[in-house]
Coordinates of C-alpha atoms and ligand atoms in Angstrom, one line a residue:
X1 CA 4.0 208.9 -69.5
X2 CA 1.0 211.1 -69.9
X3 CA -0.3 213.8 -67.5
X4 CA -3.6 215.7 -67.2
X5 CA -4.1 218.3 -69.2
X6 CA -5.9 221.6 -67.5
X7 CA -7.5 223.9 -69.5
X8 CA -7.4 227.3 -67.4
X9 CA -9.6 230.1 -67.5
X10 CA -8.4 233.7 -68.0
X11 CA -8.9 234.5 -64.1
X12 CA -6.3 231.1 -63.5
X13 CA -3.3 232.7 -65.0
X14 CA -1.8 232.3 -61.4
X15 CA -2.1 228.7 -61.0
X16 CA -0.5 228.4 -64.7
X17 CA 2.2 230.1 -64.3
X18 CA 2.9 227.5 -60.6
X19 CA 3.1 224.7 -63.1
X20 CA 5.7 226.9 -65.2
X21 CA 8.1 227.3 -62.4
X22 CA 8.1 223.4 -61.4
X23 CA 9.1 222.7 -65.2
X24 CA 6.1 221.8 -66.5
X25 CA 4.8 222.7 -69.6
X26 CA 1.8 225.2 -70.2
X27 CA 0.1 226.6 -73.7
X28 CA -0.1 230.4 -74.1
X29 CA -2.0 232.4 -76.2
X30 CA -0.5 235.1 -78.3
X31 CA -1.9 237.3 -81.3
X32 CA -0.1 235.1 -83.6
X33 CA -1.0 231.2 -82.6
X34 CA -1.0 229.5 -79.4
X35 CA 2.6 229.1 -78.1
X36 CA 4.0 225.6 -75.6
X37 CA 5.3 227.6 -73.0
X38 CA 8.4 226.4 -70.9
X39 CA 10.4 228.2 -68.2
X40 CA 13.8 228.8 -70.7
X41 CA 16.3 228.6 -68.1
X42 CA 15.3 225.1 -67.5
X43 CA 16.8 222.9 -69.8
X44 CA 15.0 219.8 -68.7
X45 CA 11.9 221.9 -69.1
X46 CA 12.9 222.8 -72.1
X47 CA 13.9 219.2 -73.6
X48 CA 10.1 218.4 -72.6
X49 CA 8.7 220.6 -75.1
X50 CA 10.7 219.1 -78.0
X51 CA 9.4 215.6 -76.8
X52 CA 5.6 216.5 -76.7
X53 CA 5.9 218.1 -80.4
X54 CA 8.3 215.7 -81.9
X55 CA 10.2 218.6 -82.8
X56 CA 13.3 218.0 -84.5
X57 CA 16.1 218.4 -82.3
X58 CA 17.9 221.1 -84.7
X59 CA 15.5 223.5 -84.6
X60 CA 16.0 226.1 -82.1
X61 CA 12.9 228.1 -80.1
X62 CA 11.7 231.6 -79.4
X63 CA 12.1 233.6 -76.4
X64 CA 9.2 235.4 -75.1
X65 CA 9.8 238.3 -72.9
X66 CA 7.2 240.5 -70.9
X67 CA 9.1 244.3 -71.5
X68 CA 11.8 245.1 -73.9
X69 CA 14.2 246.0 -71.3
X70 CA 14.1 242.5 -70.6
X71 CA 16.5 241.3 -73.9
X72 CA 19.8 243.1 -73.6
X73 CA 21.2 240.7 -70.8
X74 CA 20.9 237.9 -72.9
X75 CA 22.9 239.0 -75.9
X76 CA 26.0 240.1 -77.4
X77 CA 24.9 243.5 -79.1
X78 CA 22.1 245.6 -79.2
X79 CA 21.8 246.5 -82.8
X80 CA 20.1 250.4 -82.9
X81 CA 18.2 249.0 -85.5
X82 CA 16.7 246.5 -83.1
X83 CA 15.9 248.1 -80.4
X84 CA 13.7 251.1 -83.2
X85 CA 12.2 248.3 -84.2
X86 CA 11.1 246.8 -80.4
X87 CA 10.3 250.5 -79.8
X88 CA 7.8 250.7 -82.9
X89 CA 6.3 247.0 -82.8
X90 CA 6.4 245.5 -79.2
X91 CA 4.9 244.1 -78.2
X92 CA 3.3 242.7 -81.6
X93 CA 4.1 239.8 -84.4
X94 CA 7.8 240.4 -84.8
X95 CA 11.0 238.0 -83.8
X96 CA 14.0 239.4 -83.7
X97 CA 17.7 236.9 -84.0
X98 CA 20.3 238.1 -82.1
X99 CA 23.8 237.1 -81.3
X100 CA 23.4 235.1 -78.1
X101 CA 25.3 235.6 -74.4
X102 CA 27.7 232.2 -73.6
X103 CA 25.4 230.2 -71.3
X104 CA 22.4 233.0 -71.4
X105 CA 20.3 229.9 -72.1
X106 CA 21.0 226.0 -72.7
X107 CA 21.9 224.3 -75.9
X108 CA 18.7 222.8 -76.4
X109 CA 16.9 226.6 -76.7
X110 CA 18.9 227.4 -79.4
X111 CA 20.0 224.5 -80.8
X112 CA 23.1 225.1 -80.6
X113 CA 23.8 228.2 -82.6
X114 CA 25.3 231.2 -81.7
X115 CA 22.1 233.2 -82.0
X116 CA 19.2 233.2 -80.5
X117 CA 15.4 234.2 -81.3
X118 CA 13.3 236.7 -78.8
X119 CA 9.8 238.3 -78.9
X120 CA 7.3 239.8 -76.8
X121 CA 3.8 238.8 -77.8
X122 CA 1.0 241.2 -78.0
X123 CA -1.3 239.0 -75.4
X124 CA -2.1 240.8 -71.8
X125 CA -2.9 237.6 -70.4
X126 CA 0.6 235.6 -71.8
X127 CA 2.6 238.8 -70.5
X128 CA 1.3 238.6 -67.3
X129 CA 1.7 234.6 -67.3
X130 CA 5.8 236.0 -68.2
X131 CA 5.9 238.2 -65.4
X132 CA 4.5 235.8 -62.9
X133 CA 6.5 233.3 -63.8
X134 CA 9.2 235.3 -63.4
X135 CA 11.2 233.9 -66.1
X136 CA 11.4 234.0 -70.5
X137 CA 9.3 231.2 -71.9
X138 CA 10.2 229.3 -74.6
X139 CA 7.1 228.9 -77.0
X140 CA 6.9 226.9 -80.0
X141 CA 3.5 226.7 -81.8
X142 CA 1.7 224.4 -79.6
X143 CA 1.1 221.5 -82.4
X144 CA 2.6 218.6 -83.2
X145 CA 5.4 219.0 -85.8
X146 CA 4.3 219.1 -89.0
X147 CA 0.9 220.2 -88.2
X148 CA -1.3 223.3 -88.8
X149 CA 0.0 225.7 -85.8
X150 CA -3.2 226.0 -83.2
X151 CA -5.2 229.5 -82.8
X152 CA -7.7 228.5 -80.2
X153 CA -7.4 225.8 -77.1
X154 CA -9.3 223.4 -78.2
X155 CA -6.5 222.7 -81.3
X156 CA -3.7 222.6 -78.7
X157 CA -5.6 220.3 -76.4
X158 CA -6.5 217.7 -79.5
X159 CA -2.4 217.5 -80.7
X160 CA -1.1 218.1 -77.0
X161 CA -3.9 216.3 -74.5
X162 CA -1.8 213.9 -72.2
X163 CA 1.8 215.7 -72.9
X164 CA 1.1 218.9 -71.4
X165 CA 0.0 220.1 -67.8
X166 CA -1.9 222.8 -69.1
X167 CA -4.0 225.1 -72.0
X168 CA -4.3 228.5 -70.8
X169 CA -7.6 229.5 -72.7
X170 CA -8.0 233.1 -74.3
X171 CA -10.3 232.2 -77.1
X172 CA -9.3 232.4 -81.1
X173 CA -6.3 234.1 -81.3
X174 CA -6.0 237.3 -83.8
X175 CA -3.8 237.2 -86.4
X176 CA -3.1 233.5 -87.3
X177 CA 0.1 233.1 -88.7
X178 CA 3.3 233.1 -86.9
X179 CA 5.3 236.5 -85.9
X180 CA 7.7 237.4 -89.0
X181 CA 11.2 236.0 -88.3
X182 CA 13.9 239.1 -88.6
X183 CA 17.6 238.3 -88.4
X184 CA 19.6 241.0 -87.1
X185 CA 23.0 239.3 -86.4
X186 CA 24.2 241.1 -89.3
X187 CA 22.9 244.8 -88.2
X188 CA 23.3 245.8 -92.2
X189 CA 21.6 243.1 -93.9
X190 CA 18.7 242.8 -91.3
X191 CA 17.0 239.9 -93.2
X192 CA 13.5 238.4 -93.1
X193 CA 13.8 234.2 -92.3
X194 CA 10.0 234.0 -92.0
X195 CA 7.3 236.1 -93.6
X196 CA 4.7 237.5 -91.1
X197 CA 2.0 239.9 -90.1
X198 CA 5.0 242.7 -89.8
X199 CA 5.7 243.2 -93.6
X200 CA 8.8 244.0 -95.3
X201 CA 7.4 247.6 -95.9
X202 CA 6.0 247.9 -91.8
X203 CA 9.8 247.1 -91.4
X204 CA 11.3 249.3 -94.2
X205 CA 9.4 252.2 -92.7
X206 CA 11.6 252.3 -89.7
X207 CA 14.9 250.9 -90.1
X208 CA 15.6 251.4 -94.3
X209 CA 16.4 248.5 -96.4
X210 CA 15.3 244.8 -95.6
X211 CA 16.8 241.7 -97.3
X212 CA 14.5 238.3 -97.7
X213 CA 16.5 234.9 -97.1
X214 CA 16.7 233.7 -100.8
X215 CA 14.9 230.2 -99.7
X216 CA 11.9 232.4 -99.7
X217 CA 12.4 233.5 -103.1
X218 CA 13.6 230.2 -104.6
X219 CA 12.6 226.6 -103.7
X220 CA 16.5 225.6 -104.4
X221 CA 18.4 227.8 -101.5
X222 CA 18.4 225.8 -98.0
X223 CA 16.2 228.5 -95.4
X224 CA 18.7 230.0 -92.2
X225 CA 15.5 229.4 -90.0
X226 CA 16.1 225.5 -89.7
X227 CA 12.2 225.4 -89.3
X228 CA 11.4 226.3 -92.6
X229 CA 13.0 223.3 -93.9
X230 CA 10.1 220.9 -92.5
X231 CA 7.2 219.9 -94.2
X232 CA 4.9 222.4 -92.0
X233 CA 1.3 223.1 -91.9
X234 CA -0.1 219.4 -93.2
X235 CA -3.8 218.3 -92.2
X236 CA -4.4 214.5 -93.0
X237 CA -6.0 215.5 -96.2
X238 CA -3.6 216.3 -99.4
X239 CA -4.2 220.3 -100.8
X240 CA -4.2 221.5 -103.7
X241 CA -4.1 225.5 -104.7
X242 CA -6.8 227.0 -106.8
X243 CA -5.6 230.5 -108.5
X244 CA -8.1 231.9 -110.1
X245 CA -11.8 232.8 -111.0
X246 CA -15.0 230.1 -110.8
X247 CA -14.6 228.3 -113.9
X248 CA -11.1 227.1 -112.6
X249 CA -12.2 226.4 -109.4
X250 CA -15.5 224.5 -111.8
X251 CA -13.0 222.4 -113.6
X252 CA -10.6 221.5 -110.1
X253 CA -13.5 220.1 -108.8
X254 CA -14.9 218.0 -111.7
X255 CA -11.2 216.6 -112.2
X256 CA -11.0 215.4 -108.5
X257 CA -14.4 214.1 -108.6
X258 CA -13.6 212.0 -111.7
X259 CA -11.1 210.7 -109.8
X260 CA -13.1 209.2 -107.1
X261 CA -12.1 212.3 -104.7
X262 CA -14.4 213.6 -101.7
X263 CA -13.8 217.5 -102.4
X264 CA -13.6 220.0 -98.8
X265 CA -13.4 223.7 -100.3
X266 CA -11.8 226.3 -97.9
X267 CA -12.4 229.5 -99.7
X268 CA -13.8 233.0 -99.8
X269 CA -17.9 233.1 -99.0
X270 CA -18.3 234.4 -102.3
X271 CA -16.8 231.2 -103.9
X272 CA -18.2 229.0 -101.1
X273 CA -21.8 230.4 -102.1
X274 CA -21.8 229.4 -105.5
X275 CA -20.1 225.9 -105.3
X276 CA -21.0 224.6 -102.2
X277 CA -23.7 222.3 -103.6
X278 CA -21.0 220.7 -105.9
X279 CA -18.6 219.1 -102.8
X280 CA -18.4 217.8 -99.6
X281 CA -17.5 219.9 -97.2
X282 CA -16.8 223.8 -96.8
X283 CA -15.0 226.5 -94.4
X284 CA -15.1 230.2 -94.9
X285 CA -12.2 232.2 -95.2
X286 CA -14.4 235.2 -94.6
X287 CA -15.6 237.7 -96.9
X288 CA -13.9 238.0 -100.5
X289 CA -10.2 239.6 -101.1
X290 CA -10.1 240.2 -96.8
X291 CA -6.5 238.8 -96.5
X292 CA -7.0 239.3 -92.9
X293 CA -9.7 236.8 -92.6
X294 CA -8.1 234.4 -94.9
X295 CA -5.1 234.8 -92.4
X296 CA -6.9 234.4 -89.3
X297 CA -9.2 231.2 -90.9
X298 CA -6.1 229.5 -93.1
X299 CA -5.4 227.2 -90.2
X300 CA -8.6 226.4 -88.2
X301 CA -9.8 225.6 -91.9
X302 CA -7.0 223.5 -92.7
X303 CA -7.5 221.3 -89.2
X304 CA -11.9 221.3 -89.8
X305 CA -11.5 219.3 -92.8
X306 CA -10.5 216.1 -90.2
X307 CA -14.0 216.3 -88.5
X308 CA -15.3 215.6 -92.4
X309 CA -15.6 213.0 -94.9
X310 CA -13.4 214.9 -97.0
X311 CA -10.4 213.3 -99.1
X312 CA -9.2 216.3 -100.7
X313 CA -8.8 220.4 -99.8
X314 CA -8.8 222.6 -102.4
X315 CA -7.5 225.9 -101.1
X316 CA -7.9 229.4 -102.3
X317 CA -4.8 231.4 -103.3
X318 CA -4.3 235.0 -102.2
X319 CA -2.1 237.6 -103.9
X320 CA 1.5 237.7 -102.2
X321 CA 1.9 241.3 -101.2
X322 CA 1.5 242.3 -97.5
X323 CA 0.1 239.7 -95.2
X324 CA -0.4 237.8 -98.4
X325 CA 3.4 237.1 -98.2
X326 CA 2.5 235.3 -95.2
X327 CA -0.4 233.3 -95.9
X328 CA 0.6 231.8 -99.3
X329 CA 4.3 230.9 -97.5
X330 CA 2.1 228.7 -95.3
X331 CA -0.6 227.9 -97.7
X332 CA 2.4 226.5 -100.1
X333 CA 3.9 224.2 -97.6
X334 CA 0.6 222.7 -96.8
X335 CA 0.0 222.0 -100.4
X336 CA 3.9 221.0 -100.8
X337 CA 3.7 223.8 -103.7
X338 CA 0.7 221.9 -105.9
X339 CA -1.5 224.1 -107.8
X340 CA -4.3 223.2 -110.1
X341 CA -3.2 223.9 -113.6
Ligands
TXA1 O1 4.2 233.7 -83.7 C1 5.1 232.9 -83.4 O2 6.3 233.2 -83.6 C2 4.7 231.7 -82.5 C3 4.1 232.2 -81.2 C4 3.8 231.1 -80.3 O3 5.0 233.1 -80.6 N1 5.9 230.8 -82.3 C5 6.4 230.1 -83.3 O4 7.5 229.3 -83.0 O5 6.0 230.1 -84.5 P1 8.1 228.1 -83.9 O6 9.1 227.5 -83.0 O7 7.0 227.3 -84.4 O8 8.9 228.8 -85.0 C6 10.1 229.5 -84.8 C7 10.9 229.7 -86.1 C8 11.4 228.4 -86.6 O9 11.3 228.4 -88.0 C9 12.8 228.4 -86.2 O10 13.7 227.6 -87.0 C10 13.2 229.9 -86.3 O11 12.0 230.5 -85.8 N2 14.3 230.2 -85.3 C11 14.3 230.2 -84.0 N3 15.5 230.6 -83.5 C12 16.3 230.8 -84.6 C13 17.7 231.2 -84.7 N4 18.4 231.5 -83.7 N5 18.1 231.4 -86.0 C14 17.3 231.2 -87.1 N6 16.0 230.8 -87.0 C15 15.5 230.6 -85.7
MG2 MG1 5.8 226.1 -85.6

């Protein structure tokens, strides 16, 4: 069945959040990516959103909240390291797991387990859709599974046109990358699932010690966020990673022409500059070593190469420390790990 999908405007926030209370589905914007909004307390809502991602059934959502005051009636404990942390970075790019109430939400929002994810994002306009609403939202990133996650409207509306009622438009969002996954089920071994735009250290400096699940150390663990088992973050296009100064990028590019390969670059301007004459296509990841612009750029880059006659992305690597822990998690999947040696 498909449905029409509504972009709305800023000043329609209203008539968005209508569609939210009669169980349809609606695309917020957040600082991270855009999120597919449900109402949580309604399960067949909810079911709706798996359907229009082809999300695997397994893995469970986030929680979005308007206030922090909003989270204790939905779970067991209130770990005092969680609520320094909602003090110090909420509303912002932090998810906090916590052991979930009995029948504070349906199976298919968690997925069963006996946790559950919550986070209030650092968007005026998606808090105020929350509070109108009148209920949490579930919000996945608003792409189809196994896509690059959508940081403006016009990304959600190409996977999602026809599935969703609705796009609520708040231009390119800020950060882009997801929020950083924190599990706090185990109060003394608070433990990163997801790298993000919080860091270990942002972390650290308020609560002491951090742990990072081992999948995100070694390829051979099995992650505890069940999404980070997926292959995540794909355009059509294979990618390959390029570490290192022009002449390797020189040499990448020569050994995929030779091979009959169309060549996209998606790279610093500095790079971009001095090679573009040698490929097809290019997108900037801003100006050179500005992790935040790589960040912000990694996915709308990944997506632009579509619109090209590109047949192959080569993809610039970023040192992984800080946000650079982020990025080059995603990068990696998209590349399923390939480098150019
Ligand atoms: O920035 C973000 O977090 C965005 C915006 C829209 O808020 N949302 C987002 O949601 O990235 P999603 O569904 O694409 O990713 C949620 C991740 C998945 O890897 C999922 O497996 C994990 O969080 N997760 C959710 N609930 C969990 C739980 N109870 N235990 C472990 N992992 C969980
Ligand atoms: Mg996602």
């Amino acid at each position: 069945m498909t449905v029409e999908t509504i972009i709305y405007q800023p000043s329609e926030v209203l008539k968005a959040a209508l569609k939210l209370k009669q169980g349809e589905l609606i695309s917020f914007p957040t600082e991270t990516v855009y999120g597919l909004g449900a109402d949580a307390t309604n399960e067949a809502a909810v079911k709706k959103v798996y359907s229009a991602k082809g999300r695997p059934s397994d893995n469970p959502l986030i929680v979005h909240v308007a206030a922090i005051d909003e989270v204790e009636q939905y779970i067991k404990e209130m770990p005092e390291k969680a609520m320094k942390l909602m003090n110090a970075f909420w509303p912002g790019p932090l998810t906090i797991i916590f052991k979930v109430k009995e029948d504070a939400f349906g199976p298919t929002v968690t997925a069963g387990l006996e946790s559950v994810a919550m986070r209030m994002p650092n968007n005026e306009l998606t808090l105020q859709l929350i509070r109108e609403t009148g209920k949490p939202l579930v919000g996945p990133s608003a792409n189809t599974s196994g896509k690059p996650s959508p940081t403006t409207a016009k990304h959600v509306f190409h996977d999602l046109k026809g599935k969703i009622a609705g796009v609520l438009d708040d231009g390119e969002t800020g950060v882009g990358l997801e929020s950083t996954v924190l599990d706090m089920t185990d109060a003394d071994r608070p433990m990163i699932l997801r790298p993000g735009a919080m860091t270990k250290e942002d972390l650290e400096s308020v609560i002491g010690p951090v742990f990072i699940d081992r999948h995100l150390v070694s390829s051979d663990e099995v992650p505890k966020a069940p999404g980070m088992k997926y292959k995540h973050y794909s355009p059509n296009e294979p990618v390959v990673i390029v570490d290192g100064e022009r002449n390797l990028w020189e040499k990448a590019i020569k050994t995929y022409k030779e091979q009959g390969e169309k060549i996209g670059l998606l790279a610093n301007e500095a790079i971009l500059a001095e090679l573009k004459d040698e490929v097809s296509a290019v997108y900037s990841l801003g100006e050179k070593n500005s992790i935040q612009e790589a960040s912000k750029g990694l996915y709308s880059g990944l997506r632009y190469f579509e619109s090209t006659d590109a047949t192959l992305i080569l993809a610039e690597a970023y040192e992984q420390i800080g946000l650079g822990e982020a990025y080059m998690n995603r990068l990696k999947k998209a590349a399923g790990n390939h480098f150019f040696e």
